[in-house]
């Protein structure tokens, strides 16, 4: 099966999401941008002037890529997870997708696709706002975009995976409050993780957002090519995808 | 168990005669046996109904026949293709409308139908053409631009059927297509199912409405507790327990029934009751058959408890 045909099939799977987005573009956009904009306001304006420089850049410049990384997670994860869960459990439409001549890879990619594109858009807007706020020291490069793209894709796959393994909305809410919310606070989005206690550092080193923040920040602030953290972020994404694939092929995603 | 034979066909001639041919299907969920040794043999072009109370195993049977559920045991072929080796080919030949409405509720009817065309890899040039012809045949055209959430249950169900028809399946599976619908919508769907069948689609449907099985199906299988209790045309099933029924209203508000194959016997029996007793002599209905086979007593006991 060629990559091209997987992509063609993924576009078919993503089509309903495209229709939905076309109708509700503005509200979707606003919803995505609220959390990161609140971070911008509270950390850059509220806190920014009273915090000293970190790693040779102003606190504001430090926070901006952190918030961009954060939104690679927040702008699509829960939308995808909730939708996939609903399609599996409440509408059983996932069973019908399984009956269609579409490869499992295409189904996973298709379910993640619109979320991924939405996150990319949100990140671009946030980056533009960030540049207006503090352009000094920021490097918008292809490398930065690669880091953002890998991160968006990783968390879109995480959304599909959580949609696959959850048995009800309660499971998603639990996953969100036990894993996602701690990630948004602890993974170095608005402060340097080196200031945290060692035990916490061990914990957050197991969380994908840590690496996503690391590579996006390094790329944005020109701190060298963050190959390792980019690779770890991608590895998380590949693992999420692989588990989804295994669940689909072994028939574990069905409601029954 | 009786089996109906259409005059033009001889079902015993060979397995290839049946478009759905399943033998000894068993489905266990842990300790629970949902389907317990069921045979399903459907002739091309017929409307075959699986009638049974809630929990009888209808959905599980449909899920097995549509490759969605791997059976614990059983030998199955659909459209002449064996399961599971030819599941891919089987999926091309079947359409399914599940018990729950599985449409994308936030987008329009048109968009849902088009999406199904894309999922099924219908050639792009054909998608619009098929959507137009299917939706006009079903009277869906005026609703094409409505968002699915805004439609009533009957139109949502029709949209689901339109989606399932986009790849032109030979066999359409309908799991309780009219459950929860009002009378108008139900009759509208029945007409539509008959039209589809006339156009050549084999229909396999499940229902717990006796009326539906009676008015729609060429043959009805009664499923109870995961087992087939009877099979035949509605007429044959009634004849099976006796064409005439004598219904006696007991003093404790319950009823007793007896069935007779001949009118005279039934009449003589009814005449045996005293003048002050309430006796009804009538034709046996599919409802009688259903209740006899799936446990009339349960219902009678229930009535008693309620009245006390
Ligand atoms: N995934 C499952 N796990 C355990 N029991 C199940 C499962 N699916 C169905 N059952 C049980 O199997 C029986 C038949 O279910 P079903 O086929 O849905 O019945 P029907 O569609 O006739 O109402 C029911 O008792 C139901 O509880
Ligand atoms: Mg059912």
Coordinates of C-alpha atoms and ligand atoms in Angstrom, one line a residue:
Chain A
X1 CA 0.0 0.0 0.0
X2 CA 1.6 3.2 -1.1
X3 CA 1.8 6.3 1.0
X4 CA -0.1 8.2 -1.6
X5 CA -3.1 5.9 -1.4
X6 CA -3.0 6.0 2.4
X7 CA -3.2 9.7 2.2
X8 CA -6.0 9.6 -0.4
X9 CA -8.0 7.3 2.0
X10 CA -7.2 9.5 5.0
X11 CA -8.7 12.5 3.1
X12 CA -11.9 10.5 2.6
X13 CA -12.1 9.6 6.3
X14 CA -11.5 13.3 7.2
X15 CA -14.2 14.6 4.9
X16 CA -17.0 14.9 7.5
X17 CA -14.6 16.9 9.8
X18 CA -13.8 19.2 6.8
X19 CA -17.5 19.8 6.3
X20 CA -17.9 20.5 9.9
X21 CA -15.0 22.9 10.1
X22 CA -16.2 24.8 7.0
X23 CA -19.5 25.5 8.8
X24 CA -18.1 26.3 12.2
X25 CA -14.7 27.8 11.4
X26 CA -14.9 30.9 13.6
X27 CA -16.2 29.2 16.7
X28 CA -13.7 26.4 16.4
X29 CA -10.9 29.0 16.0
X30 CA -12.0 31.0 19.0
X31 CA -12.3 27.9 21.2
X32 CA -8.8 26.8 20.2
X33 CA -7.2 30.2 20.9
X34 CA -8.8 31.0 24.3
X35 CA -6.4 28.9 26.5
X36 CA -3.2 30.0 24.9
X37 CA -4.2 33.6 24.8
X38 CA -5.0 33.5 28.5
X39 CA -1.5 32.1 29.0
X40 CA -0.1 35.0 27.0
X41 CA -2.0 37.6 28.9
X42 CA -1.3 36.2 32.4
X43 CA 2.4 35.2 31.9
X44 CA 3.6 37.8 29.5
X45 CA 1.8 40.8 30.7
X46 CA 0.9 39.8 34.2
X47 CA 4.1 38.2 35.2
X48 CA 6.5 39.1 32.4
X49 CA 8.0 42.3 33.7
X50 CA 8.6 41.0 37.2
X51 CA 10.5 37.9 36.2
X52 CA 14.2 37.9 35.3
X53 CA 15.6 36.6 32.0
X54 CA 15.9 32.9 31.5
X55 CA 18.6 31.3 29.5
X56 CA 19.7 34.6 28.1
X57 CA 16.3 35.7 26.8
X58 CA 13.5 37.8 28.3
X59 CA 10.8 35.9 30.1
X60 CA 8.3 36.9 27.5
X61 CA 10.4 35.4 24.7
X62 CA 10.8 32.3 26.9
X63 CA 7.1 31.9 27.4
X64 CA 5.9 32.4 23.8
X65 CA 7.3 29.2 22.3
X66 CA 6.2 27.4 25.5
X67 CA 2.6 28.5 24.9
X68 CA 2.8 27.6 21.2
X69 CA 4.0 24.1 22.2
X70 CA 1.1 23.9 24.7
X71 CA -1.4 24.7 22.1
X72 CA -0.1 21.8 19.9
X73 CA -1.7 19.7 22.7
X74 CA -4.7 21.7 23.8
X75 CA -6.1 22.8 20.4
X76 CA -6.9 19.4 19.0
X77 CA -6.5 16.7 21.6
X78 CA -9.9 16.8 23.4
X79 CA -11.8 17.6 20.2
X80 CA -10.4 14.5 18.5
X81 CA -10.7 12.3 21.6
X82 CA -14.3 13.2 22.2
X83 CA -15.3 12.9 18.6
X84 CA -13.7 9.5 18.2
X85 CA -15.3 8.2 21.4
X86 CA -18.7 9.4 20.4
X87 CA -18.4 7.8 17.0
X88 CA -17.3 4.5 18.6
X89 CA -19.7 4.3 21.4
X90 CA -22.7 6.5 20.9
X91 CA -23.2 6.5 17.2
X92 CA -21.4 3.2 16.3
X93 CA -20.3 4.9 13.1
X94 CA -16.8 3.6 13.6
X95 CA -18.1 0.1 12.8
X96 CA -19.3 1.4 9.4
X97 CA -15.9 2.9 8.7
X98 CA -14.4 -0.5 9.4
X99 CA -16.7 -2.0 6.8
X100 CA -15.4 0.4 4.1
X101 CA -12.4 -0.4 1.9
X102 CA -10.1 1.8 3.9
X103 CA -6.8 0.8 5.5
X104 CA -6.4 1.1 9.3
X105 CA -3.5 3.6 8.8
X106 CA -5.8 5.7 6.7
X107 CA -8.5 5.6 9.3
X108 CA -6.2 6.7 12.1
X109 CA -4.6 9.4 10.0
X110 CA -8.0 10.6 8.7
X111 CA -9.3 11.0 12.2
X112 CA -6.3 13.0 13.2
X113 CA -6.0 15.0 10.1
X114 CA -8.3 17.9 10.6
X115 CA -7.3 18.2 14.3
X116 CA -3.7 18.4 13.1
X117 CA -4.4 21.1 10.6
X118 CA -6.4 23.1 13.1
X119 CA -3.5 23.0 15.6
X120 CA -1.1 24.1 12.9
X121 CA -3.3 27.1 12.2
X122 CA -3.6 27.9 15.9
X123 CA 0.1 27.7 16.4
X124 CA 0.8 30.0 13.4
X125 CA -1.6 32.6 14.8
X126 CA 0.0 32.4 18.2
X127 CA 3.4 32.6 16.7
X128 CA 2.4 35.8 14.8
X129 CA 0.9 37.3 18.0
X130 CA 4.1 36.3 19.8
X131 CA 6.2 38.0 17.3
X132 CA 4.2 41.2 17.7
X133 CA 4.8 41.0 21.4
X134 CA 8.5 40.2 21.4
X135 CA 10.3 39.8 18.2
X136 CA 13.8 39.9 19.7
X137 CA 15.5 36.6 19.7
X138 CA 12.7 34.7 17.9
X139 CA 13.6 32.6 14.9
X140 CA 10.7 31.5 12.7
X141 CA 12.5 28.8 10.6
X142 CA 11.5 25.7 8.7
X143 CA 13.0 23.8 11.7
X144 CA 10.6 25.5 14.0
X145 CA 7.7 24.5 11.8
X146 CA 8.9 21.0 11.6
X147 CA 9.0 20.8 15.4
X148 CA 5.5 22.3 15.6
X149 CA 4.1 19.9 13.0
X150 CA 5.6 16.8 14.6
X151 CA 4.2 17.9 17.9
X152 CA 0.7 18.7 16.5
X153 CA 0.6 15.3 14.8
X154 CA 1.8 13.5 18.0
X155 CA -1.0 15.0 20.1
X156 CA -3.6 14.4 17.4
X157 CA -2.7 10.7 17.4
X158 CA -2.9 10.9 21.2
X159 CA -6.4 12.2 20.8
X160 CA -7.3 9.3 18.5
X161 CA -5.7 6.8 21.0
X162 CA -7.6 8.2 24.0
X163 CA -10.8 8.1 21.9
X164 CA -10.0 4.4 21.2
X165 CA -9.2 3.3 24.7
X166 CA -11.9 5.2 26.6
X167 CA -15.2 3.4 27.4
X168 CA -17.1 6.5 28.3
X169 CA -16.8 10.3 28.6
X170 CA -15.8 9.8 32.2
X171 CA -12.6 8.1 31.0
X172 CA -11.7 11.0 28.8
X173 CA -12.3 13.5 31.6
X174 CA -10.1 11.4 33.9
X175 CA -7.3 11.2 31.4
X176 CA -7.6 14.9 30.8
X177 CA -7.3 15.8 34.5
X178 CA -4.7 13.2 35.4
X179 CA -2.4 13.5 32.4
X180 CA -3.2 16.4 30.1
X181 CA -3.7 19.1 32.7
X182 CA -0.5 18.2 34.7
X183 CA 1.3 18.2 31.3
X184 CA 0.2 21.7 30.6
X185 CA 1.4 22.9 33.9
X186 CA 4.6 20.9 34.5
X187 CA 6.3 20.3 31.2
X188 CA 8.1 23.6 31.2
X189 CA 5.7 25.7 29.1
X190 CA 6.1 28.8 31.3
X191 CA 9.1 28.0 33.5
X192 CA 12.3 26.0 33.2
X193 CA 11.9 22.4 34.3
X194 CA 15.4 22.4 35.9
X195 CA 13.9 24.5 38.8
X196 CA 11.6 21.6 39.7
X197 CA 12.3 19.0 42.4
X198 CA 14.2 15.9 41.1
X199 CA 11.3 13.5 41.6
X200 CA 9.0 15.7 39.6
X201 CA 11.6 15.9 36.9
X202 CA 11.6 12.1 36.6
X203 CA 7.8 12.2 36.2
X204 CA 7.7 14.8 33.6
X205 CA 10.5 13.2 31.6
X206 CA 7.9 10.5 30.8
X207 CA 5.5 13.0 29.3
X208 CA 5.6 13.9 25.6
X209 CA 4.9 17.6 26.1
X210 CA 8.2 18.0 27.8
X211 CA 10.1 17.1 24.6
X212 CA 7.7 19.1 22.5
X213 CA 8.3 22.2 24.5
X214 CA 12.0 21.6 24.5
X215 CA 12.3 21.3 20.7
X216 CA 9.9 24.1 19.9
X217 CA 11.6 26.5 22.3
X218 CA 15.1 25.6 21.2
X219 CA 14.1 26.1 17.5
X220 CA 12.3 29.3 18.2
X221 CA 15.0 30.9 20.2
X222 CA 17.9 29.6 18.0
X223 CA 19.3 27.4 20.7
X224 CA 20.8 24.9 18.3
X225 CA 19.1 22.1 16.4
X226 CA 17.0 20.2 18.9
X227 CA 17.3 16.8 17.2
X228 CA 17.0 14.6 20.3
X229 CA 13.9 16.2 21.7
X230 CA 12.3 16.3 18.2
X231 CA 13.1 12.6 17.8
X232 CA 11.6 11.7 21.2
X233 CA 8.4 13.7 20.4
X234 CA 8.2 11.9 17.1
X235 CA 8.7 8.6 18.8
X236 CA 5.8 9.3 21.1
X237 CA 3.7 10.0 18.1
X238 CA 4.8 6.9 16.3
X239 CA 4.0 4.9 19.5
X240 CA 0.5 6.4 19.7
X241 CA -0.1 5.6 16.1
X242 CA 1.2 2.1 16.5
X243 CA -1.1 1.3 19.4
X244 CA -4.1 2.7 17.5
X245 CA -3.2 0.6 14.5
X246 CA -2.9 -2.5 16.7
X247 CA -6.3 -1.8 18.3
X248 CA -8.0 -1.4 14.9
X249 CA -6.5 -4.4 13.3
X250 CA -7.2 -6.7 16.3
X251 CA -10.8 -5.4 16.5
X252 CA -10.4 -3.8 19.9
X253 CA -12.1 -0.5 19.1
X254 CA -15.6 -1.9 18.6
X255 CA -18.2 -1.0 21.2
X256 CA -19.1 -4.7 21.5
Chain B
X1 CA -38.8 -25.9 12.3
X2 CA -40.5 -25.6 8.9
X3 CA -38.9 -24.1 5.8
X4 CA -40.6 -22.3 3.1
X5 CA -39.9 -23.0 -0.5
X6 CA -40.6 -20.6 -3.2
X7 CA -42.2 -22.3 -6.2
X8 CA -39.4 -21.1 -8.6
X9 CA -36.5 -22.2 -6.4
X10 CA -35.4 -25.3 -4.7
X11 CA -33.4 -24.2 -1.6
X12 CA -32.1 -27.8 -1.0
X13 CA -30.4 -27.8 -4.4
X14 CA -27.1 -26.5 -3.0
X15 CA -25.4 -23.9 -0.8
X16 CA -25.0 -21.5 -3.6
X17 CA -28.7 -21.0 -3.8
X18 CA -28.6 -18.9 -0.6
X19 CA -27.3 -15.4 -0.6
X20 CA -26.8 -15.6 3.1
X21 CA -25.9 -19.1 4.3
X22 CA -25.0 -19.5 8.0
X23 CA -24.9 -22.7 9.9
X24 CA -24.4 -23.3 13.6
X25 CA -23.5 -19.8 14.5
X26 CA -22.5 -19.4 18.2
X27 CA -21.5 -16.2 19.9
X28 CA -20.3 -16.2 23.5
X29 CA -19.4 -13.1 25.5
X30 CA -17.5 -14.7 28.4
X31 CA -20.1 -16.8 30.3
X32 CA -23.0 -15.3 28.3
X33 CA -24.1 -17.1 25.1
X34 CA -25.8 -14.4 23.0
X35 CA -26.3 -16.6 19.9
X36 CA -26.6 -20.3 20.4
X37 CA -26.4 -22.4 17.3
X38 CA -28.4 -20.4 14.8
X39 CA -28.8 -21.2 11.1
X40 CA -29.7 -18.4 8.7
X41 CA -30.5 -19.2 5.1
X42 CA -31.7 -16.3 3.0
X43 CA -32.7 -16.6 -0.7
X44 CA -31.7 -13.9 -3.2
X45 CA -34.3 -11.3 -3.6
X46 CA -36.3 -12.0 -0.4
X47 CA -37.1 -9.9 2.6
X48 CA -36.1 -12.0 5.5
X49 CA -37.0 -10.9 9.0
X50 CA -35.5 -11.9 12.3
X51 CA -38.1 -11.3 14.9
X52 CA -37.4 -11.5 18.6
X53 CA -37.8 -9.8 21.9
X54 CA -35.1 -7.5 23.3
X55 CA -31.9 -9.4 24.2
X56 CA -32.8 -12.3 21.8
X57 CA -29.5 -11.9 20.0
X58 CA -30.7 -10.1 16.9
X59 CA -28.0 -7.4 16.8
X60 CA -25.3 -10.0 17.6
X61 CA -26.5 -12.1 14.7
X62 CA -26.5 -9.1 12.3
X63 CA -23.0 -8.2 13.5
X64 CA -21.8 -11.7 12.7
X65 CA -23.4 -11.7 9.2
X66 CA -21.8 -8.3 8.4
X67 CA -18.3 -9.4 9.6
X68 CA -18.4 -7.0 12.5
X69 CA -18.3 -9.7 15.1
X70 CA -16.2 -12.9 14.9
X71 CA -18.4 -15.8 15.9
X72 CA -17.3 -18.3 18.5
X73 CA -18.4 -21.1 16.1
X74 CA -20.2 -21.4 12.8
X75 CA -19.8 -21.7 9.1
X76 CA -20.9 -18.6 7.2
X77 CA -21.0 -17.5 3.6
X78 CA -22.5 -14.2 2.4
X79 CA -23.0 -13.5 -1.3
X80 CA -21.4 -16.8 -2.1
X81 CA -18.2 -15.8 -0.3
X82 CA -16.9 -17.6 2.8
X83 CA -16.2 -15.9 6.0
X84 CA -13.7 -14.9 7.3
X85 CA -11.3 -15.4 4.3
X86 CA -13.4 -13.3 1.9
X87 CA -14.5 -10.7 4.4
X88 CA -13.3 -7.9 2.1
X89 CA -15.4 -9.1 -0.8
X90 CA -18.4 -9.6 1.5
X91 CA -18.2 -6.0 2.7
X92 CA -18.4 -4.8 -0.9
X93 CA -21.7 -6.7 -1.4
X94 CA -23.5 -5.6 1.8
X95 CA -24.9 -2.4 3.3
X96 CA -25.7 -2.0 6.9
X97 CA -28.0 0.3 8.8
X98 CA -27.3 -0.2 12.5
X99 CA -29.8 0.0 15.4
X100 CA -28.4 3.3 16.5
X101 CA -28.3 6.2 14.1
X102 CA -24.7 6.4 13.1
X103 CA -24.8 9.6 11.0
X104 CA -22.5 12.6 11.6
X105 CA -25.2 14.7 13.2
X106 CA -23.5 18.1 12.8
X107 CA -23.3 18.1 9.1
X108 CA -26.1 18.0 6.4
X109 CA -27.9 15.0 4.9
X110 CA -26.2 15.7 1.6
X111 CA -22.8 15.8 3.2
X112 CA -23.4 12.6 5.1
X113 CA -24.4 10.8 1.9
X114 CA -21.5 12.2 -0.1
X115 CA -19.1 11.1 2.7
X116 CA -20.3 7.6 2.5
X117 CA -19.7 7.6 -1.2
X118 CA -16.1 8.6 -0.5
X119 CA -15.7 6.1 2.2
X120 CA -16.9 3.4 -0.1
X121 CA -14.7 4.6 -2.9
X122 CA -17.5 5.2 -5.3
X123 CA -16.0 6.9 -8.4
X124 CA -16.2 10.6 -8.0
X125 CA -18.2 11.1 -11.1
X126 CA -20.9 8.7 -9.8
X127 CA -21.2 10.0 -6.3
X128 CA -23.4 13.0 -7.2
X129 CA -25.4 11.0 -9.6
X130 CA -26.1 8.2 -7.2
X131 CA -26.9 10.7 -4.4
X132 CA -29.4 12.4 -6.6
X133 CA -31.2 9.3 -7.7
X134 CA -31.2 7.6 -4.3
X135 CA -32.4 10.7 -2.5
X136 CA -35.1 11.5 -5.0
X137 CA -36.3 7.9 -4.9
X138 CA -36.6 8.1 -1.2
X139 CA -38.1 11.6 -1.1
X140 CA -35.1 12.9 0.7
X141 CA -34.4 15.7 -1.8
X142 CA -36.1 18.5 0.1
X143 CA -34.0 17.6 3.2
X144 CA -30.6 17.4 1.6
X145 CA -29.4 20.6 3.1
X146 CA -30.8 20.1 6.6
X147 CA -28.4 19.4 9.4
X148 CA -29.1 15.8 10.6
X149 CA -29.8 16.8 14.2
X150 CA -32.7 18.9 13.0
X151 CA -34.5 16.0 11.3
X152 CA -37.0 13.6 12.9
X153 CA -36.1 10.0 13.6
X154 CA -37.8 8.7 10.4
X155 CA -35.8 11.0 8.1
X156 CA -32.6 10.3 10.0
X157 CA -33.2 6.6 9.4
X158 CA -33.9 7.2 5.7
X159 CA -30.6 9.2 5.5
X160 CA -28.8 6.2 7.1
X161 CA -30.4 3.9 4.5
X162 CA -29.4 6.3 1.7
X163 CA -25.8 6.2 3.0
X164 CA -25.8 2.4 3.1
X165 CA -27.0 2.3 -0.5
X166 CA -24.3 4.5 -2.0
X167 CA -22.1 1.6 -3.1
X168 CA -25.1 -0.3 -4.5
X169 CA -25.0 -3.3 -2.2
X170 CA -26.7 -6.6 -3.1
X171 CA -27.8 -7.2 0.4
X172 CA -29.1 -4.6 2.9
X173 CA -29.0 -5.4 6.6
X174 CA -31.4 -3.3 8.7
X175 CA -31.2 -3.6 12.5
X176 CA -34.6 -2.6 14.0
X177 CA -35.2 0.0 11.3
X178 CA -38.4 1.4 12.7
X179 CA -37.8 1.1 16.5
X180 CA -38.9 4.3 18.2
X181 CA -40.6 5.8 15.1
X182 CA -44.2 7.1 14.9
X183 CA -46.7 5.3 12.7
X184 CA -46.4 7.6 9.7
X185 CA -42.6 7.2 9.6
X186 CA -42.9 3.5 10.0
X187 CA -45.2 3.1 7.0
X188 CA -43.0 5.4 5.0
X189 CA -40.0 3.2 5.7
X190 CA -41.9 0.0 5.0
X191 CA -42.9 1.4 1.5
X192 CA -39.3 2.3 0.9
X193 CA -38.0 -1.1 1.9
X194 CA -40.5 -2.8 -0.4
X195 CA -39.5 -0.5 -3.3
X196 CA -35.8 -1.4 -2.7
X197 CA -36.6 -5.0 -2.6
X198 CA -38.6 -4.8 -5.8
X199 CA -35.5 -3.2 -7.4
X200 CA -33.6 -6.3 -6.6
X201 CA -32.0 -5.8 -3.2
X202 CA -32.1 -8.7 -0.7
X203 CA -33.2 -7.4 2.6
X204 CA -32.3 -8.9 6.0
X205 CA -34.0 -7.1 8.8
X206 CA -34.5 -7.5 12.5
X207 CA -37.4 -6.3 14.5
X208 CA -39.3 -6.8 17.6
X209 CA -42.5 -5.5 16.0
X210 CA -44.7 -8.4 14.9
X211 CA -46.7 -6.2 12.6
X212 CA -43.5 -5.2 10.8
X213 CA -42.5 -8.8 10.2
X214 CA -46.0 -9.7 9.2
X215 CA -46.5 -7.0 6.6
X216 CA -43.0 -6.8 5.2
X217 CA -41.2 -10.2 5.3
X218 CA -41.4 -13.1 2.9
X219 CA -40.1 -15.3 5.6
X220 CA -39.7 -14.7 9.3
X221 CA -37.4 -16.4 11.8
X222 CA -38.3 -16.1 15.4
X223 CA -35.3 -15.8 17.7
X224 CA -35.6 -16.3 21.4
X225 CA -32.7 -16.5 23.9
X226 CA -30.2 -16.9 21.1
X227 CA -32.0 -19.8 19.5
X228 CA -34.3 -20.1 16.5
X229 CA -37.7 -20.9 17.6
X230 CA -39.4 -21.0 14.2
X231 CA -39.0 -20.2 10.6
X232 CA -41.5 -19.7 7.8
X233 CA -43.7 -17.3 6.0
X234 CA -46.1 -15.4 8.4
X235 CA -48.9 -17.7 7.1
X236 CA -46.9 -20.9 7.6
X237 CA -46.0 -19.8 11.1
X238 CA -49.7 -19.3 12.0
X239 CA -50.6 -22.6 10.5
X240 CA -47.8 -24.2 12.5
X241 CA -49.6 -23.6 15.8
X242 CA -53.1 -23.8 14.4
X243 CA -54.9 -21.5 12.1
X244 CA -57.7 -20.7 14.5
X245 CA -57.4 -19.4 18.0
X246 CA -59.8 -19.6 20.9
X247 CA -59.1 -17.0 23.5
X248 CA -60.7 -17.3 26.9
X249 CA -60.8 -14.5 29.4
X250 CA -60.3 -16.0 32.9
X251 CA -61.8 -14.6 36.0
X252 CA -58.4 -13.3 37.3
X253 CA -58.1 -11.1 34.2
X254 CA -55.6 -13.4 32.6
X255 CA -56.3 -15.2 29.3
X256 CA -55.9 -18.8 28.1
X257 CA -55.4 -19.7 24.5
X258 CA -56.0 -22.8 22.4
X259 CA -55.2 -23.3 18.7
X260 CA -57.0 -25.4 16.2
X261 CA -56.1 -26.4 12.6
X262 CA -59.7 -26.5 11.6
X263 CA -62.6 -24.1 12.0
X264 CA -65.1 -26.7 13.2
X265 CA -62.8 -28.0 16.0
X266 CA -62.3 -24.5 17.2
X267 CA -66.0 -23.7 17.1
X268 CA -66.9 -26.8 19.0
X269 CA -64.3 -26.0 21.6
X270 CA -65.5 -22.5 22.0
X271 CA -69.1 -23.6 22.2
X272 CA -68.2 -25.8 25.2
X273 CA -67.9 -22.8 27.5
X274 CA -70.9 -21.5 29.4
X275 CA -72.9 -18.5 28.2
X276 CA -71.6 -16.2 30.9
X277 CA -68.0 -16.8 30.0
X278 CA -66.0 -14.5 27.7
X279 CA -64.6 -16.4 24.7
X280 CA -63.2 -15.1 21.5
X281 CA -62.9 -17.2 18.4
X282 CA -60.6 -15.7 15.8
X283 CA -57.8 -16.3 13.3
X284 CA -54.4 -17.0 14.7
X285 CA -52.0 -14.0 14.3
X286 CA -48.2 -13.8 14.1
X287 CA -48.5 -12.2 17.5
X288 CA -49.9 -15.5 18.9
X289 CA -47.1 -17.4 17.4
X290 CA -44.5 -15.0 18.7
X291 CA -46.0 -15.1 22.2
X292 CA -46.4 -18.8 22.3
X293 CA -42.8 -19.3 21.2
X294 CA -41.2 -16.6 23.3
X295 CA -43.2 -17.2 26.4
X296 CA -46.8 -16.0 26.7
X297 CA -46.7 -16.9 30.4
X298 CA -44.3 -14.2 31.2
X299 CA -46.7 -11.6 29.8
X300 CA -49.7 -13.2 31.6
X301 CA -47.9 -13.2 34.9
X302 CA -46.9 -9.7 34.4
X303 CA -50.5 -8.6 33.8
X304 CA -51.5 -10.3 37.1
X305 CA -48.9 -8.5 39.1
X306 CA -49.9 -5.2 37.6
X307 CA -53.5 -5.6 38.4
X308 CA -53.1 -6.6 42.1
Ligands
LIG1 N1 -20.4 -7.2 24.0 C1 -21.2 -7.9 24.8 N2 -20.8 -8.4 26.0 C2 -21.6 -9.1 26.7 N3 -22.9 -9.4 26.4 C3 -23.4 -9.0 25.3 C4 -22.6 -8.2 24.4 N4 -23.3 -7.9 23.3 C5 -24.5 -8.4 23.5 N5 -24.6 -9.1 24.7 C6 -25.7 -9.8 25.3 O1 -26.2 -10.7 24.3 C7 -27.6 -10.8 24.3 C8 -28.1 -10.5 23.0 O2 -27.9 -9.1 22.7 P1 -28.3 -8.4 21.3 O3 -27.8 -9.2 20.2 O4 -28.0 -7.0 21.3 O5 -29.9 -8.6 21.4 P2 -31.1 -7.9 20.6 O6 -30.5 -7.1 19.5 O7 -31.9 -9.0 20.1 O8 -31.8 -7.0 21.5 C9 -28.0 -9.8 25.4 O9 -28.3 -10.5 26.6 C10 -26.9 -8.9 25.6 O10 -26.8 -8.4 26.9
LIG2 MG1 -30.6 -5.1 19.0

